[in-house]
GROMACS .gro file of C-alpha atoms in nm:
model
  142
    1MET     CA    1  -3.148  -2.308  31.986
    2LYS     CA    2  -2.910  -2.504  32.207
    3SER     CA    3  -2.547  -2.421  32.242
    4PHE     CA    4  -2.277  -2.685  32.220
    5PHE     CA    5  -2.203  -2.652  32.589
    6SER     CA    6  -2.563  -2.695  32.704
    7ASP     CA    7  -2.539  -3.071  32.640
    8ILE     CA    8  -2.239  -3.113  32.869
    9LYS     CA    9  -2.344  -3.234  33.211
   10TYR     CA   10  -2.125  -3.249  33.517
   11ASN     CA   11  -2.237  -3.520  33.755
   12LYS     CA   12  -1.975  -3.444  34.013
   13PRO     CA   13  -1.829  -3.107  34.121
   14TRP     CA   14  -1.471  -3.219  34.058
   15GLN     CA   15  -1.551  -3.259  33.685
   16LEU     CA   16  -1.642  -2.891  33.662
   17ILE     CA   17  -1.331  -2.791  33.859
   18PHE     CA   18  -1.114  -3.012  33.638
   19ALA     CA   19  -1.266  -2.858  33.321
   20CYS     CA   20  -1.198  -2.506  33.456
   21ILE     CA   21  -0.837  -2.593  33.541
   22ILE     CA   22  -0.774  -2.740  33.194
   23THR     CA   23  -0.932  -2.434  33.029
   24GLY     CA   24  -0.715  -2.206  33.243
   25ILE     CA   25  -0.396  -2.394  33.156
   26ILE     CA   26  -0.474  -2.382  32.784
   27THR     CA   27  -0.547  -2.007  32.807
   28ILE     CA   28  -0.227  -1.932  32.999
   29CYS     CA   29  -0.016  -2.140  32.760
   30GLY     CA   30  -0.167  -1.955  32.466
   31PHE     CA   31  -0.080  -1.616  32.618
   32SER     CA   32   0.271  -1.720  32.716
   33THR     CA   33   0.337  -1.841  32.360
   34SER     CA   34   0.234  -1.503  32.218
   35ILE     CA   35   0.451  -1.325  32.475
   36LYS     CA   36   0.751  -1.541  32.387
   37ALA     CA   37   0.694  -1.476  32.017
   38ALA     CA   38   0.729  -1.103  32.084
   39GLU     CA   39   1.064  -1.155  32.261
   40ILE     CA   40   1.288  -1.279  31.982
   41ASP     CA   41   1.585  -1.478  32.107
   42PHE     CA   42   1.812  -1.574  31.820
   43PRO     CA   43   2.028  -1.887  31.832
   44PHE     CA   44   2.345  -1.700  31.737
   45TYR     CA   45   2.557  -1.415  31.866
   46PRO     CA   46   2.839  -1.200  31.730
   47GLY     CA   47   3.165  -1.392  31.741
   48GLU     CA   48   3.018  -1.729  31.650
   49LYS     CA   49   3.185  -1.911  31.363
   50LEU     CA   50   3.111  -2.232  31.175
   51THR     CA   51   3.395  -2.382  30.970
   52PHE     CA   52   3.333  -2.648  30.707
   53GLN     CA   53   3.588  -2.866  30.531
   54LEU     CA   54   3.488  -2.899  30.166
   55LYS     CA   55   3.552  -3.223  29.983
   56TRP     CA   56   3.511  -3.347  29.629
   57SER     CA   57   3.426  -3.711  29.693
   58LEU     CA   58   3.715  -3.815  29.922
   59ILE     CA   59   3.953  -3.540  29.803
   60PRO     CA   60   3.987  -3.236  30.033
   61ALA     CA   61   3.887  -2.937  29.820
   62GLY     CA   62   3.877  -2.630  30.043
   63LYS     CA   63   3.713  -2.454  30.332
   64ALA     CA   64   3.397  -2.251  30.396
   65VAL     CA   65   3.334  -2.032  30.699
   66LEU     CA   66   3.012  -1.875  30.826
   67GLU     CA   67   3.056  -1.598  31.082
   68VAL     CA   68   2.842  -1.362  31.285
   69LEU     CA   69   3.036  -1.035  31.308
   70PRO     CA   70   2.965  -0.749  31.550
   71MET     CA   71   2.650  -0.548  31.485
   72GLU     CA   72   2.684  -0.242  31.261
   73THR     CA   73   2.469   0.054  31.169
   74ILE     CA   74   2.390   0.066  30.796
   75ASP     CA   75   2.200   0.372  30.669
   76GLY     CA   76   2.090   0.446  31.025
   77ILE     CA   77   1.961   0.091  31.084
   78LYS     CA   78   2.120  -0.129  31.351
   79SER     CA   79   2.207  -0.451  31.170
   80TYR     CA   80   2.343  -0.800  31.216
   81HIS     CA   81   2.647  -0.868  30.996
   82PHE     CA   82   2.692  -1.218  30.856
   83VAL     CA   83   2.989  -1.328  30.645
   84MET     CA   84   3.037  -1.640  30.436
   85THR     CA   85   3.379  -1.710  30.287
   86ALA     CA   86   3.473  -2.005  30.074
   87LYS     CA   87   3.796  -2.099  29.900
   88THR     CA   88   3.954  -2.396  29.737
   89ASN     CA   89   4.284  -2.533  29.865
   90SER     CA   90   4.613  -2.508  29.674
   91PHE     CA   91   4.571  -2.850  29.511
   92VAL     CA   92   4.224  -2.773  29.368
   93ASP     CA   93   4.342  -2.422  29.272
   94ILE     CA   94   4.550  -2.586  28.996
   95PHE     CA   95   4.228  -2.699  28.826
   96TYR     CA   96   3.957  -2.466  28.952
   97LYS     CA   97   4.044  -2.169  29.171
   98TYR     CA   98   3.748  -2.043  29.370
   99ARG     CA   99   3.732  -1.754  29.618
  100SER     CA  100   3.413  -1.603  29.751
  101ARG     CA  101   3.309  -1.362  30.025
  102ILE     CA  102   2.950  -1.268  30.092
  103ASP     CA  103   2.857  -1.001  30.346
  104ALA     CA  104   2.490  -0.989  30.441
  105TYR     CA  105   2.329  -0.736  30.672
  106THR     CA  106   1.981  -0.773  30.822
  107ASP     CA  107   1.781  -0.568  31.068
  108ILE     CA  108   1.793  -0.681  31.430
  109LYS     CA  109   1.445  -0.834  31.409
  110MET     CA  110   1.561  -1.049  31.115
  111THR     CA  111   1.269  -0.935  30.900
  112HIS     CA  112   1.450  -0.734  30.630
  113SER     CA  113   1.774  -0.752  30.439
  114ILE     CA  114   1.961  -0.422  30.451
  115LEU     CA  115   2.271  -0.479  30.240
  116TYR     CA  116   2.424  -0.765  30.041
  117LYS     CA  117   2.781  -0.767  29.906
  118LYS     CA  118   2.944  -1.045  29.711
  119LYS     CA  119   3.303  -1.060  29.590
  120GLN     CA  120   3.381  -1.372  29.391
  121ARG     CA  121   3.662  -1.515  29.184
  122VAL     CA  122   3.612  -1.829  28.976
  123GLY     CA  123   3.919  -1.917  28.773
  124SER     CA  124   4.032  -1.592  28.612
  125LYS     CA  125   3.686  -1.431  28.625
  126LYS     CA  126   3.607  -1.182  28.898
  127LYS     CA  127   3.266  -1.055  28.998
  128GLU     CA  128   3.146  -0.803  29.255
  129VAL     CA  129   2.784  -0.740  29.346
  130THR     CA  130   2.635  -0.492  29.593
  131VAL     CA  131   2.263  -0.468  29.661
  132ASN     CA  132   2.122  -0.195  29.887
  133PHE     CA  133   1.767  -0.265  30.004
  134ASN     CA  134   1.552   0.042  30.067
  135TRP     CA  135   1.238  -0.083  30.238
  136GLY     CA  136   1.097   0.268  30.288
  137LYS     CA  137   1.084   0.321  29.913
  138THR     CA  138   1.028  -0.052  29.848
  139ASN     CA  139   1.315  -0.077  29.603
  140PHE     CA  140   1.674  -0.190  29.583
  141THR     CA  141   1.982  -0.065  29.402
  142THR     CA  142   2.277  -0.256  29.268
   0.00000   0.00000   0.00000
């Protein structure tokens, strides 16, 4: 039984050297990719903030903000803290008042949610939600 490589013939020594170099480069690139995957470098840091102007067609309607707050420890787990706030402006408040704040906490590897809190007001209705994720017991509580 012949192997796939037994049919490959190198007429000149430089072809063999070239094949070895290419194989080495591919191998090194493969290892460096797996090493980089282990070192997680996130594209955001505490203190970063994104502010969005909300519009309803051409009418300014409000503002939304996404923030990365300083890291916190939640239930003994070091966590990133993300906040999203959104609110309508005073003109839109006359018709449809909206206020919302969402706090989300995730482990530093960004693989698990730790805590989620939402405080929302739409018109005269208010709603608060808190979800604690317990990955050790594989459950969550609200």
